[in-house]
Coordinates of C-alpha atoms in Angstrom, one line a residue:
M1361 CA 81.3 54.2 120.8
V1362 CA 84.3 53.7 123.0
P1363 CA 84.6 49.8 121.9
V1364 CA 83.9 50.8 118.4
L1365 CA 86.4 53.6 118.5
N1366 CA 89.2 51.4 120.2
H1367 CA 88.6 48.1 118.1
T1368 CA 88.8 50.1 114.6
G1369 CA 92.2 51.7 115.6
T1370 CA 91.2 55.3 115.8
K1371 CA 94.5 57.0 116.6
V1372 CA 93.3 60.8 116.7
S1373 CA 89.8 62.7 117.1
V1374 CA 88.6 65.9 117.6
Y1375 CA 85.4 66.8 119.7
G1376 CA 82.6 67.4 118.3
N1377 CA 79.2 68.9 119.6
H1378 CA 77.3 65.6 120.5
D1379 CA 80.4 64.8 122.7
F1380 CA 79.2 67.4 125.2
D1381 CA 75.3 65.9 125.2
F1382 CA 75.8 64.6 128.6
G1383 CA 78.3 66.8 130.3
I1384 CA 82.0 67.3 130.3
D1385 CA 82.2 64.9 133.6
K1386 CA 80.7 62.3 131.2
L1387 CA 82.8 62.8 128.3
M1388 CA 85.9 62.8 130.4
E1389 CA 84.9 59.3 131.9
L1390 CA 84.3 58.0 128.4
R1391 CA 87.5 59.7 127.1
E1392 CA 89.5 57.9 129.5
K1393 CA 88.2 54.6 128.1
T1394 CA 89.3 55.5 124.5
N1395 CA 93.0 54.6 122.9
C1396 CA 93.1 57.7 120.8
V1397 CA 94.4 61.4 121.2
W1398 CA 91.4 64.1 121.4
L1399 CA 91.9 67.3 120.3
M1400 CA 90.5 70.9 120.8
S1401 CA 92.8 73.6 119.2
N1402 CA 90.8 76.6 119.7
V1403 CA 88.6 76.5 122.9
V1404 CA 89.5 77.1 126.3
D1405 CA 87.8 76.4 129.3
H1406 CA 87.9 79.3 131.8
E1407 CA 87.7 76.8 134.8
T1408 CA 91.0 74.9 133.7
G1409 CA 92.9 77.5 131.7
R1410 CA 93.1 74.5 129.3
P1411 CA 91.5 73.4 126.2
L1412 CA 88.1 72.6 126.7
A1413 CA 87.6 68.8 128.1
E1414 CA 91.2 68.4 128.4
G1415 CA 91.6 67.8 124.7
K1416 CA 95.2 68.4 123.0
V1417 CA 96.2 71.7 121.5
F1418 CA 98.2 69.5 118.7
H1419 CA 99.5 66.1 118.0
I1420 CA 102.5 65.0 116.5
Q1421 CA 102.9 61.0 115.2
E1422 CA 105.3 59.8 113.5
W1423 CA 103.9 57.6 110.3
C1424 CA 105.6 55.5 108.2
G1425 CA 109.0 57.5 108.9
R1426 CA 106.9 60.7 108.1
K1427 CA 106.0 63.3 110.8
V1428 CA 102.5 63.9 110.7
G1429 CA 100.8 66.8 112.5
F1430 CA 97.5 67.2 114.0
I1431 CA 95.3 70.0 114.9
G1432 CA 91.3 70.0 116.0
L1433 CA 89.2 73.0 115.2
V1434 CA 85.6 73.9 115.7
E1435 CA 83.4 76.4 114.6
K1436 CA 81.8 78.5 117.3
E1437 CA 78.4 77.9 115.8
W1438 CA 77.9 74.9 117.3
L1439 CA 79.5 75.9 120.4
D1440 CA 76.8 78.3 121.0
T1441 CA 74.4 75.7 121.0
L1442 CA 75.6 73.3 123.6
S1443 CA 73.2 73.0 126.3
T1444 CA 76.0 71.7 128.8
I1445 CA 78.4 74.2 128.5
N1446 CA 77.9 78.0 129.0
P1447 CA 79.5 80.0 125.9
G1448 CA 80.4 82.7 128.7
E1449 CA 82.6 80.1 130.3
V1450 CA 85.0 79.2 127.5
T1451 CA 87.2 81.3 125.0
F1452 CA 86.8 80.5 121.4
T1453 CA 89.3 81.4 118.9
D1454 CA 88.7 81.9 115.5
Y1455 CA 89.5 78.7 113.4
V1456 CA 91.5 80.8 110.9
E1457 CA 93.7 82.2 113.8
A1458 CA 94.4 79.3 115.6
G1459 CA 94.8 76.8 112.3
S1460 CA 97.3 79.4 110.9
M1461 CA 99.3 79.7 114.2
L1462 CA 99.3 75.8 114.9
A1463 CA 100.1 74.8 111.0
K1464 CA 103.0 77.1 111.2
E1465 CA 104.3 75.6 114.4
L1466 CA 103.9 72.2 113.2
K1467 CA 105.5 72.5 110.0
H1468 CA 108.6 74.6 112.1
R1469 CA 108.8 71.3 114.1
G1470 CA 109.6 69.1 111.1
C1471 CA 105.9 67.7 110.3
D1472 CA 105.9 66.9 106.6
I1473 CA 102.2 67.1 106.5
V1474 CA 99.8 68.7 108.5
I1475 CA 96.3 67.4 108.8
A1476 CA 93.5 69.7 110.4
L1477 CA 90.7 67.4 111.9
T1478 CA 87.3 69.6 112.0
H1479 CA 83.8 69.3 113.1
M1480 CA 82.6 72.6 110.8
R1481 CA 80.2 73.2 108.3
T1482 CA 81.7 72.9 104.9
P1483 CA 81.7 76.8 104.5
N1484 CA 83.8 77.2 107.2
D1485 CA 85.9 74.4 106.1
V1486 CA 86.2 76.1 102.6
R1487 CA 87.0 79.6 104.5
L1488 CA 89.9 77.8 106.6
A1489 CA 91.2 76.4 103.4
E1490 CA 91.1 79.6 101.6
S1491 CA 92.8 81.2 104.6
V1492 CA 95.6 78.7 105.7
S1493 CA 98.3 78.0 103.3
N1494 CA 100.2 75.3 105.9
I1495 CA 97.5 72.9 106.3
D1496 CA 97.7 69.9 103.6
I1497 CA 94.6 68.4 104.2
I1498 CA 91.4 68.9 106.0
L1499 CA 89.2 65.8 107.1
G1500 CA 85.7 67.4 108.3
G1501 CA 82.8 66.3 110.2
H1502 CA 79.5 67.8 110.9
D1503 CA 77.7 67.9 107.8
H1504 CA 76.1 64.3 107.2
V1505 CA 77.4 64.3 104.0
Y1506 CA 80.1 62.5 102.1
E1507 CA 82.4 65.4 100.3
N1508 CA 85.7 65.7 98.5
K1509 CA 86.5 69.0 97.3
K1510 CA 89.9 71.1 96.6
V1511 CA 89.8 74.5 97.6
N1512 CA 93.1 76.9 97.2
G1513 CA 95.3 73.5 96.4
I1514 CA 93.8 72.1 100.0
H1515 CA 92.1 69.0 100.0
I1516 CA 88.6 69.1 102.0
L1517 CA 87.5 65.5 102.7
K1518 CA 84.0 64.8 104.6
S1519 CA 83.5 60.9 104.9
G1520 CA 79.9 60.7 105.6
T1521 CA 78.0 59.7 108.7
E1522 CA 76.7 56.7 110.6
F1523 CA 79.6 54.3 109.7
K1524 CA 77.9 54.2 105.9
N1525 CA 81.3 55.3 104.1
F1526 CA 84.7 56.2 105.1
T1527 CA 87.9 56.9 102.6
V1528 CA 91.4 55.8 101.9
V1529 CA 93.8 58.3 101.8
T1530 CA 97.0 57.2 100.0
V1531 CA 100.0 59.8 100.7
D1532 CA 102.7 60.0 98.3
F1533 CA 105.4 62.0 99.1
S1534 CA 107.9 61.5 96.1
E1535 CA 105.7 64.3 94.3
S1536 CA 106.2 67.8 95.0
P1537 CA 103.4 69.3 96.2
I1538 CA 102.3 66.2 98.0
H1539 CA 100.2 64.3 96.4
F1540 CA 96.9 62.9 98.0
N1541 CA 94.8 59.9 96.4
F1542 CA 91.2 59.2 97.6
D1543 CA 89.2 55.9 97.3
K1544 CA 85.7 55.8 98.8
V1545 CA 84.4 52.7 100.6
D1546 CA 80.8 52.3 100.7
I1547 CA 79.7 50.0 103.7
T1548 CA 77.4 47.5 102.2
S1549 CA 76.2 44.0 102.8
K1550 CA 79.2 42.9 100.9
Y1551 CA 81.4 43.1 103.9
D1552 CA 81.4 40.7 106.3
E1553 CA 80.5 41.3 110.1
D1554 CA 84.0 41.7 112.6
P1555 CA 83.3 38.9 114.7
E1556 CA 85.2 40.3 117.4
L1557 CA 83.4 43.6 117.7
K1558 CA 80.0 41.7 116.9
E1559 CA 80.5 40.0 120.2
I1560 CA 81.7 43.0 122.1
L1561 CA 78.4 44.9 121.0
S1562 CA 76.2 41.6 121.3
K1563 CA 75.8 42.1 124.9
F1564 CA 74.5 45.7 124.6
Q1565 CA 72.4 44.7 121.3
D1566 CA 70.1 41.8 122.8
K1567 CA 68.1 43.9 125.2
I1568 CA 67.7 47.1 123.0
E1569 CA 66.8 45.0 120.0
V1570 CA 63.8 43.5 121.6
E1571 CA 62.8 47.1 122.6
M1572 CA 63.4 48.5 119.5
C1573 CA 61.4 46.2 117.1
K1574 CA 58.2 46.8 119.1
E1575 CA 55.6 48.3 116.9
L1576 CA 54.3 51.9 117.9
G1577 CA 51.8 52.4 114.7
E1578 CA 51.3 52.1 111.1
F1579 CA 51.6 55.5 108.7
N1580 CA 50.0 55.6 105.4
C1581 CA 52.3 57.8 103.9
D1582 CA 56.0 58.3 103.8
L1583 CA 57.7 60.8 106.1
D1584 CA 60.0 63.0 105.3
G1585 CA 63.3 63.2 107.6
R1586 CA 66.1 64.0 105.1
F1587 CA 68.6 67.0 106.4
S1588 CA 68.1 68.5 102.7
S1589 CA 64.1 68.8 103.4
I1590 CA 63.5 69.2 107.0
R1591 CA 66.2 72.1 107.6
T1592 CA 65.2 74.0 104.7
Q1593 CA 61.4 73.7 104.8
E1594 CA 58.1 72.2 106.0
T1595 CA 57.7 68.6 106.3
N1596 CA 55.3 66.2 107.4
L1597 CA 57.5 64.5 109.6
G1598 CA 57.9 68.0 111.4
N1599 CA 54.1 68.7 111.5
F1600 CA 53.4 65.6 112.9
V1601 CA 55.7 65.7 115.8
C1602 CA 54.8 69.6 116.2
D1603 CA 51.3 68.6 116.3
I1604 CA 51.4 66.3 119.1
M1605 CA 53.6 68.9 121.1
V1606 CA 50.8 71.3 120.9
A1607 CA 48.0 68.8 121.7
S1608 CA 50.0 67.5 125.1
T1609 CA 50.5 71.0 126.3
S1610 CA 47.2 73.0 125.1
A1611 CA 49.9 75.8 123.8
D1612 CA 48.6 78.0 121.1
F1613 CA 51.6 76.9 118.8
A1614 CA 55.1 74.9 118.7
L1615 CA 58.1 75.4 117.2
L1616 CA 60.8 72.9 117.5
N1617 CA 64.2 73.4 116.0
S1618 CA 64.9 71.0 112.9
G1619 CA 68.1 70.0 114.6
T1620 CA 65.7 67.6 116.8
F1621 CA 65.0 65.6 114.0
R1622 CA 68.3 63.0 113.2
S1623 CA 67.2 60.3 111.3
D1624 CA 68.0 62.0 107.7
R1625 CA 66.4 59.6 105.5
V1626 CA 62.8 59.1 104.1
H1627 CA 60.6 56.6 106.5
S1628 CA 58.6 54.5 104.0
A1629 CA 54.7 54.0 104.9
G1630 CA 53.9 51.1 106.8
P1631 CA 54.9 49.9 110.6
F1632 CA 56.4 52.0 112.3
F1633 CA 58.7 50.8 115.2
L1634 CA 60.3 52.3 118.3
K1635 CA 63.8 52.0 116.8
D1636 CA 62.1 54.4 113.9
L1637 CA 61.3 56.7 116.6
C1638 CA 64.5 56.7 118.3
S1639 CA 66.5 57.0 115.0
I1640 CA 64.3 60.2 114.3
L1641 CA 64.4 61.5 118.0
P1642 CA 67.4 60.0 119.9
M1643 CA 67.7 62.7 122.3
I1644 CA 66.3 63.4 125.7
D1645 CA 64.2 66.7 125.2
P1646 CA 61.8 67.7 127.7
L1647 CA 59.2 70.1 126.6
V1648 CA 58.3 73.5 128.3
L1649 CA 55.6 75.9 127.9
L1650 CA 56.5 79.6 127.6
N1651 CA 54.4 82.9 127.7
V1652 CA 56.0 84.8 124.7
S1653 CA 54.7 87.9 123.3
G1654 CA 54.4 88.4 119.7
A1655 CA 57.6 90.4 119.3
Q1656 CA 59.3 87.6 120.5
V1657 CA 57.7 85.1 118.2
L1658 CA 58.8 87.2 115.1
K1659 CA 62.4 87.1 116.5
C1660 CA 62.2 83.2 116.8
L1661 CA 60.9 82.9 113.3
E1662 CA 63.7 85.5 112.2
N1663 CA 66.2 83.3 113.7
G1664 CA 64.9 80.2 112.4
V1665 CA 65.1 81.2 108.6
S1666 CA 68.4 83.3 109.3
Q1667 CA 71.0 80.7 107.8
W1668 CA 68.7 79.6 105.0
P1669 CA 69.8 77.7 102.4
K1670 CA 72.4 76.0 105.0
L1671 CA 71.2 72.8 106.4
E1672 CA 71.5 74.3 110.1
G1673 CA 69.4 73.0 112.9
R1674 CA 68.0 76.2 113.7
F1675 CA 65.2 75.9 111.2
P1676 CA 62.3 75.4 112.5
Q1677 CA 59.2 73.0 112.0
V1678 CA 55.7 74.3 113.5
S1679 CA 52.2 73.9 114.4
G1680 CA 49.4 76.1 115.2
I1681 CA 51.5 78.9 113.6
Q1682 CA 51.8 79.9 109.8
F1683 CA 54.6 82.2 108.4
A1684 CA 56.3 83.7 105.2
F1685 CA 59.6 84.7 104.5
D1686 CA 61.5 86.0 101.6
P1687 CA 64.7 84.5 101.4
S1688 CA 66.4 87.1 98.9
K1689 CA 66.5 89.5 101.6
P1690 CA 69.1 89.6 104.6
P1691 CA 69.2 87.8 107.7
G1692 CA 67.1 89.6 110.4
S1693 CA 64.4 91.0 108.0
R1694 CA 63.2 87.7 106.1
V1695 CA 60.0 87.2 107.9
D1696 CA 57.1 89.4 106.3
E1697 CA 55.4 90.1 110.1
Q1698 CA 51.7 90.8 108.5
F1699 CA 51.4 87.0 107.2
V1700 CA 52.1 85.5 110.5
K1701 CA 49.1 83.5 111.7
I1702 CA 49.0 82.1 114.9
G1703 CA 45.6 79.9 115.0
D1704 CA 43.0 81.7 112.7
E1705 CA 44.5 85.0 114.0
Y1706 CA 47.1 87.4 112.3
L1707 CA 50.0 88.3 114.8
K1708 CA 50.2 91.1 117.2
K1709 CA 53.4 91.9 118.4
S1710 CA 52.1 93.5 121.9
S1711 CA 49.9 90.0 122.2
Q1712 CA 50.8 86.9 124.3
Y1713 CA 50.5 83.3 123.3
R1714 CA 51.4 80.1 124.7
M1715 CA 54.5 78.5 122.9
V1716 CA 55.7 74.9 123.5
T1717 CA 59.1 74.2 122.5
K1718 CA 62.0 71.9 123.9
A1719 CA 64.1 73.0 127.3
Y1720 CA 66.8 73.3 124.7
L1721 CA 65.6 76.3 123.1
A1722 CA 64.3 77.6 126.1
M1723 CA 67.7 78.3 127.5
G1724 CA 68.5 80.8 124.3
K1725 CA 70.5 77.6 122.3
D1726 CA 70.5 77.7 118.5
G1727 CA 70.2 81.4 118.3
Y1728 CA 67.0 81.4 120.0
D1729 CA 68.3 83.8 122.9
T1730 CA 64.7 85.9 123.1
L1731 CA 63.6 82.9 124.8
T1732 CA 65.4 83.2 127.8
S1733 CA 63.3 86.3 128.7
A1734 CA 60.1 84.6 128.3
E1735 CA 58.0 83.4 131.4
T1736 CA 57.9 79.8 132.2
L1737 CA 54.2 78.5 132.6
I1738 CA 55.2 74.5 132.2
D1739 CA 58.8 73.7 133.2
E1740 CA 61.1 70.7 132.0
E1741 CA 60.4 68.9 135.0
T1742 CA 56.6 69.1 134.7
G1743 CA 56.3 69.1 131.2
P1744 CA 56.5 65.7 128.9
Q1745 CA 59.5 64.4 127.4
L1746 CA 59.4 64.8 123.5
T1747 CA 59.6 60.9 122.6
Y1748 CA 57.5 60.0 125.3
A1749 CA 54.8 62.2 124.2
V1750 CA 55.0 60.8 120.8
Q1751 CA 55.0 57.7 122.4
N1752 CA 52.2 58.2 124.3
H1753 CA 50.4 59.4 121.1
F1754 CA 50.4 56.2 119.6
K1755 CA 49.5 54.1 122.7
A1756 CA 46.4 56.6 123.1
I1757 CA 45.4 55.8 119.6
A1758 CA 45.7 51.9 120.4
M1759 CA 43.7 52.4 123.4
K1760 CA 40.9 54.4 121.4
E1761 CA 41.0 51.3 118.9
G1762 CA 40.7 48.8 121.7
R1763 CA 44.2 47.5 120.8
T1764 CA 45.6 48.2 124.3
R1765 CA 44.6 48.7 127.7
R1766 CA 46.4 51.2 130.5
S1767 CA 48.0 48.8 133.0
S1768 CA 49.7 51.2 135.1
I1769 CA 49.2 54.9 136.3
H1770 CA 52.9 55.6 136.3
H1771 CA 53.4 57.2 133.1
Q1772 CA 52.1 60.3 131.3
S1773 CA 48.3 60.4 131.4
L1774 CA 47.0 58.8 127.7
V1775 CA 44.0 61.4 127.8
T1776 CA 42.9 61.6 124.0
L1777 CA 44.1 65.0 122.3
S1778 CA 40.0 66.4 122.5
R1779 CA 40.5 66.2 126.4
R1780 CA 43.6 67.6 126.7
S1781 CA 43.0 71.2 126.6
S1782 CA 40.6 71.1 129.6
L1783 CA 43.2 69.3 131.5
V1784 CA 46.0 71.7 131.1
R1785 CA 43.3 74.4 132.2
Q1786 CA 44.2 73.0 135.5
F1787 CA 47.4 74.5 135.4
T1788 CA 45.9 78.4 135.0
L1789 CA 48.7 80.2 135.0
D1790 CA 48.5 83.3 137.5
G1791 CA 45.4 84.5 135.7
K1792 CA 47.1 86.2 133.3
N1793 CA 45.3 86.7 130.1
H1794 CA 46.4 85.4 126.7
L1795 CA 45.3 86.5 123.5
P1796 CA 42.1 84.3 122.8
T1797 CA 42.8 82.1 119.8
R1798 CA 40.6 80.1 117.7
N1799 CA 43.2 76.9 117.7
Q1800 CA 40.5 74.3 118.6
S1801 CA 38.4 75.4 115.7
S1802 CA 40.7 76.5 113.1
A1803 CA 42.7 74.4 110.4
I1804 CA 45.3 73.8 112.7
G1805 CA 42.8 72.4 115.3
N1806 CA 41.3 70.4 112.9
E1807 CA 44.8 68.5 111.7
I1808 CA 44.9 67.8 115.4
E1809 CA 41.5 66.4 115.7
E1810 CA 42.7 64.3 112.6
L1811 CA 45.5 62.9 114.7
E1812 CA 43.0 62.0 117.4
D1813 CA 40.9 59.9 114.7
T1814 CA 44.0 57.8 114.3
A1815 CA 44.5 58.5 110.6
L1816 CA 48.5 58.8 110.5
T1817 CA 48.8 60.2 107.1
P1818 CA 50.6 63.9 108.5
K1819 CA 50.5 66.3 105.6
I1820 CA 52.1 69.4 104.1
A1821 CA 49.8 72.4 105.6
R1822 CA 51.2 75.2 104.2
R1823 CA 52.7 76.5 107.5
I1824 CA 56.1 77.6 106.2
I1825 CA 55.8 79.5 103.1
K1826 CA 58.5 80.8 100.8
I1827 CA 57.6 84.3 99.5
D1828 CA 58.1 85.1 95.5
N1829 CA 56.1 87.9 93.9
D1830 CA 53.1 85.5 93.0
I1831 CA 53.0 84.2 96.6
Y1832 CA 53.1 87.8 98.2
A1833 CA 50.2 88.8 96.3
R1834 CA 48.0 85.9 97.2
L1835 CA 48.7 86.0 100.7
L1836 CA 48.1 89.9 100.5
A1837 CA 44.6 89.1 99.1
E1838 CA 44.1 86.3 101.9
R1839 CA 44.8 89.0 104.8
E1840 CA 42.5 91.5 103.0
N1841 CA 39.7 89.0 102.7
Q1842 CA 39.9 88.1 106.1
T1843 CA 40.4 92.0 107.5
M1844 CA 37.1 92.8 105.4
E1845 CA 35.4 89.5 106.8
T1846 CA 35.8 90.7 110.6
H1847 CA 34.8 94.1 110.3

């Protein structure tokens, strides 16, 4: 990204959550190579006593004879999700408080306009606009959408994601109040490539493209990875990945935050390449196996649906578990305990279950703080890395079909799914008694067997259910029928 930022002439930026993915030291190393000013107006690092990652609190720039003031504001929601930053080691000032103080200061210093660069969800940008009058325009990020709205006389502009769009903003100072004009630009093939930037990036691309064009397998259906779907409901893409998580660790169930899935698009049926997988799962995510109580399971599910219908990354994708939630109820009481099933058995709060998730969530990120007290059965050093587990699944299918043979022992074992459970039993975990589930013979188990049968047709499997009156009655009848069958 450094060559791209420099070549496009970026002048001022605000830090976002993914800038911290590889830690402060790496961020600082890369920041020094950029030509732009980096802002962080409302988070202070306790270690240095200065803004996090040495960002500036504000910046004033002369532009066409006018003074333009910039501030950079972030929300606490994503600050709490950073795996490389301990929230207890920084001080967060509410963006409204910081924005109000700094915008007033910049106007006092003679700025003709004040621009707030933000990395926040739209509702927080709206709150900022409603509360701070000295800001003239908010240029936002974080939401992967193109959006332009006016709130309290202040424009809120989000210019999309992945360089798919940008916006030309024209400022007319001859009018009072100042007038802004917006021209959306969609990046399509009608624009020629920049020859200089193409040459700069070519040295990276040549090696990557060869690997990325390797075919992993072929799906018989579309895969839904759109944020509007995967962050609000069960999807077949989420089911596919979570099924592999269960199979590769012999867990009772898997829970994965939907923020893990990054492609934000529908992947069409047909050949599936490494570049597709990397667009879906671009982050390095080791898996861990935890021993959790039924009560902890409930807390996880409540956290997962607490922000619905916001497109929050904490919304869960799952395998081996079924639950129902009522979005009309307040956060914290949306999941109906009596309808939670793990395997074929209804949840018992006092029972213990083997849960596979990623290390990031086990650290309590994205609101899953209840997991910090869970016993670790397989840690991140021992557990598989998520993208490797998916790649190995494709390799296992190819081996079973006789299309490839294993040439090296120096990668994760490519045992077929039906053998993985016996393999993982070798790790038997301090002789602890877990609730005996019927995962392998249940409907969930049947789905895993379908994976082994190489039919790459993941489906919606009624794992995440939104409750209404009809659904409630149906779920209640199902529970009563199962109770009668077992007595």
